Amino acid sequence: LASTYGECTADGARVIFEALGLGAGDVFADLGSGVGKLAAQAYLELPVSRVVAVELSETRHQRAVRAWQMVCASGDCDRPADG
């Protein structure tokens, strides 16, 4: 596994989201999701039915899980998200 990976800014993600035109019946999948920033942003900003995040690095995955737990603790988890 590579020790570094590319990352997209929040504004860049919004450009991608707009281009994809995802709606309520769609699933957003982030393969190679790193620490989960893009998947979390998709969950919070898109009207999709589900967000799936897949990361092979155990270290990055654990960081994403901890961050996701903080999002849920804030009360922002109201629909399925798989990781």
JSON list of C-alpha atoms in Angstrom, two decimals:
[
{"chain": "A", "resi": 1, "resn": "LEU", "atom": "CA", "xyz": [0.00, 0.00, 0.00]},
{"chain": "A", "resi": 2, "resn": "ALA", "atom": "CA", "xyz": [1.13, 3.50, -0.70]},
{"chain": "A", "resi": 3, "resn": "SER", "atom": "CA", "xyz": [1.90, 5.57, 2.39]},
{"chain": "A", "resi": 4, "resn": "THR", "atom": "CA", "xyz": [0.41, 8.70, 0.82]},
{"chain": "A", "resi": 5, "resn": "TYR", "atom": "CA", "xyz": [-2.69, 9.33, -1.18]},
{"chain": "A", "resi": 6, "resn": "GLY", "atom": "CA", "xyz": [-4.39, 12.13, -3.07]},
{"chain": "A", "resi": 7, "resn": "GLU", "atom": "CA", "xyz": [-7.01, 14.20, -1.38]},
{"chain": "A", "resi": 8, "resn": "CYS", "atom": "CA", "xyz": [-9.72, 16.47, -2.69]},
{"chain": "A", "resi": 9, "resn": "THR", "atom": "CA", "xyz": [-10.69, 19.77, -1.07]},
{"chain": "A", "resi": 10, "resn": "ALA", "atom": "CA", "xyz": [-14.22, 20.33, 0.22]},
{"chain": "A", "resi": 11, "resn": "ASP", "atom": "CA", "xyz": [-14.88, 22.72, -2.67]},
{"chain": "A", "resi": 12, "resn": "GLY", "atom": "CA", "xyz": [-13.45, 20.20, -5.14]},
{"chain": "A", "resi": 13, "resn": "ALA", "atom": "CA", "xyz": [-15.74, 17.54, -3.70]},
{"chain": "A", "resi": 14, "resn": "ARG", "atom": "CA", "xyz": [-18.74, 19.81, -4.24]},
{"chain": "A", "resi": 15, "resn": "VAL", "atom": "CA", "xyz": [-17.77, 20.19, -7.91]},
{"chain": "A", "resi": 16, "resn": "ILE", "atom": "CA", "xyz": [-17.60, 16.39, -8.21]},
{"chain": "A", "resi": 17, "resn": "PHE", "atom": "CA", "xyz": [-20.92, 15.97, -6.39]},
{"chain": "A", "resi": 18, "resn": "GLU", "atom": "CA", "xyz": [-22.62, 18.46, -8.70]},
{"chain": "A", "resi": 19, "resn": "ALA", "atom": "CA", "xyz": [-21.22, 16.74, -11.80]},
{"chain": "A", "resi": 20, "resn": "LEU", "atom": "CA", "xyz": [-22.46, 13.36, -10.58]},
{"chain": "A", "resi": 21, "resn": "GLY", "atom": "CA", "xyz": [-25.97, 14.70, -9.95]},
{"chain": "A", "resi": 22, "resn": "LEU", "atom": "CA", "xyz": [-26.71, 12.07, -7.30]},
{"chain": "A", "resi": 23, "resn": "GLY", "atom": "CA", "xyz": [-30.17, 11.83, -5.80]},
{"chain": "A", "resi": 24, "resn": "ALA", "atom": "CA", "xyz": [-32.19, 10.04, -3.14]},
{"chain": "A", "resi": 25, "resn": "GLY", "atom": "CA", "xyz": [-32.06, 6.64, -4.83]},
{"chain": "A", "resi": 26, "resn": "ASP", "atom": "CA", "xyz": [-28.30, 6.66, -5.39]},
{"chain": "A", "resi": 27, "resn": "VAL", "atom": "CA", "xyz": [-25.36, 5.23, -3.45]},
{"chain": "A", "resi": 28, "resn": "PHE", "atom": "CA", "xyz": [-22.07, 7.14, -3.13]},
{"chain": "A", "resi": 29, "resn": "ALA", "atom": "CA", "xyz": [-19.03, 4.84, -2.93]},
{"chain": "A", "resi": 30, "resn": "ASP", "atom": "CA", "xyz": [-15.51, 6.01, -2.13]},
{"chain": "A", "resi": 31, "resn": "LEU", "atom": "CA", "xyz": [-12.94, 3.31, -2.91]},
{"chain": "A", "resi": 32, "resn": "GLY", "atom": "CA", "xyz": [-9.62, 4.12, -1.27]},
{"chain": "A", "resi": 33, "resn": "SER", "atom": "CA", "xyz": [-11.43, 6.38, 1.18]},
{"chain": "A", "resi": 34, "resn": "GLY", "atom": "CA", "xyz": [-8.41, 7.24, 3.34]},
{"chain": "A", "resi": 35, "resn": "VAL", "atom": "CA", "xyz": [-9.50, 8.78, 6.62]},
{"chain": "A", "resi": 36, "resn": "GLY", "atom": "CA", "xyz": [-13.06, 9.19, 5.35]},
{"chain": "A", "resi": 37, "resn": "LYS", "atom": "CA", "xyz": [-13.26, 12.92, 4.66]},
{"chain": "A", "resi": 38, "resn": "LEU", "atom": "CA", "xyz": [-14.89, 12.62, 1.21]},
{"chain": "A", "resi": 39, "resn": "ALA", "atom": "CA", "xyz": [-17.32, 9.94, 2.37]},
{"chain": "A", "resi": 40, "resn": "ALA", "atom": "CA", "xyz": [-18.31, 11.99, 5.42]},
{"chain": "A", "resi": 41, "resn": "GLN", "atom": "CA", "xyz": [-18.81, 15.10, 3.29]},
{"chain": "A", "resi": 42, "resn": "ALA", "atom": "CA", "xyz": [-20.91, 13.09, 0.82]},
{"chain": "A", "resi": 43, "resn": "TYR", "atom": "CA", "xyz": [-23.04, 11.78, 3.68]},
{"chain": "A", "resi": 44, "resn": "LEU", "atom": "CA", "xyz": [-23.57, 15.23, 5.14]},
{"chain": "A", "resi": 45, "resn": "GLU", "atom": "CA", "xyz": [-24.16, 17.11, 1.87]},
{"chain": "A", "resi": 46, "resn": "LEU", "atom": "CA", "xyz": [-25.80, 14.70, -0.60]},
{"chain": "A", "resi": 47, "resn": "PRO", "atom": "CA", "xyz": [-29.37, 13.40, -0.59]},
{"chain": "A", "resi": 48, "resn": "VAL", "atom": "CA", "xyz": [-28.14, 9.86, -1.38]},
{"chain": "A", "resi": 49, "resn": "SER", "atom": "CA", "xyz": [-29.66, 6.81, 0.27]},
{"chain": "A", "resi": 50, "resn": "ARG", "atom": "CA", "xyz": [-26.33, 5.32, 1.34]},
{"chain": "A", "resi": 51, "resn": "VAL", "atom": "CA", "xyz": [-22.60, 6.10, 1.54]},
{"chain": "A", "resi": 52, "resn": "VAL", "atom": "CA", "xyz": [-20.02, 3.31, 1.35]},
{"chain": "A", "resi": 53, "resn": "ALA", "atom": "CA", "xyz": [-16.33, 3.88, 2.16]},
{"chain": "A", "resi": 54, "resn": "VAL", "atom": "CA", "xyz": [-13.64, 1.26, 1.50]},
{"chain": "A", "resi": 55, "resn": "GLU", "atom": "CA", "xyz": [-10.03, 1.63, 2.69]},
{"chain": "A", "resi": 56, "resn": "LEU", "atom": "CA", "xyz": [-7.34, -1.08, 2.68]},
{"chain": "A", "resi": 57, "resn": "SER", "atom": "CA", "xyz": [-4.97, 0.65, 5.11]},
{"chain": "A", "resi": 58, "resn": "GLU", "atom": "CA", "xyz": [-5.93, -0.39, 8.64]},
{"chain": "A", "resi": 59, "resn": "THR", "atom": "CA", "xyz": [-4.41, 2.78, 10.10]},
{"chain": "A", "resi": 60, "resn": "ARG", "atom": "CA", "xyz": [-6.42, 5.10, 7.82]},
{"chain": "A", "resi": 61, "resn": "HIS", "atom": "CA", "xyz": [-9.53, 2.97, 8.33]},
{"chain": "A", "resi": 62, "resn": "GLN", "atom": "CA", "xyz": [-9.28, 3.25, 12.12]},
{"chain": "A", "resi": 63, "resn": "ARG", "atom": "CA", "xyz": [-8.86, 7.02, 11.87]},
{"chain": "A", "resi": 64, "resn": "ALA", "atom": "CA", "xyz": [-11.97, 7.16, 9.67]},
{"chain": "A", "resi": 65, "resn": "VAL", "atom": "CA", "xyz": [-13.94, 5.04, 12.15]},
{"chain": "A", "resi": 66, "resn": "ARG", "atom": "CA", "xyz": [-12.99, 7.36, 15.03]},
{"chain": "A", "resi": 67, "resn": "ALA", "atom": "CA", "xyz": [-13.93, 10.44, 13.00]},
{"chain": "A", "resi": 68, "resn": "TRP", "atom": "CA", "xyz": [-17.24, 8.85, 11.99]},
{"chain": "A", "resi": 69, "resn": "GLN", "atom": "CA", "xyz": [-18.03, 8.06, 15.62]},
{"chain": "A", "resi": 70, "resn": "MET", "atom": "CA", "xyz": [-17.56, 11.75, 16.39]},
{"chain": "A", "resi": 71, "resn": "VAL", "atom": "CA", "xyz": [-19.96, 12.71, 13.57]},
{"chain": "A", "resi": 72, "resn": "CYS", "atom": "CA", "xyz": [-22.56, 10.29, 14.97]},
{"chain": "A", "resi": 73, "resn": "ALA", "atom": "CA", "xyz": [-22.02, 11.52, 18.52]},
{"chain": "A", "resi": 74, "resn": "SER", "atom": "CA", "xyz": [-22.91, 15.02, 17.27]},
{"chain": "A", "resi": 75, "resn": "GLY", "atom": "CA", "xyz": [-26.29, 13.68, 16.13]},
{"chain": "A", "resi": 76, "resn": "ASP", "atom": "CA", "xyz": [-25.65, 13.90, 12.38]},
{"chain": "A", "resi": 77, "resn": "CYS", "atom": "CA", "xyz": [-26.13, 10.16, 11.61]},
{"chain": "A", "resi": 78, "resn": "ASP", "atom": "CA", "xyz": [-29.66, 9.55, 10.39]},
{"chain": "A", "resi": 79, "resn": "ARG", "atom": "CA", "xyz": [-29.26, 7.10, 7.48]},
{"chain": "A", "resi": 80, "resn": "PRO", "atom": "CA", "xyz": [-27.03, 4.11, 6.58]},
{"chain": "A", "resi": 81, "resn": "ALA", "atom": "CA", "xyz": [-23.31, 4.54, 5.90]},
{"chain": "A", "resi": 82, "resn": "ASP", "atom": "CA", "xyz": [-21.04, 1.53, 5.39]},
{"chain": "A", "resi": 83, "resn": "GLY", "atom": "CA", "xyz": [-17.31, 1.43, 5.85]}
]
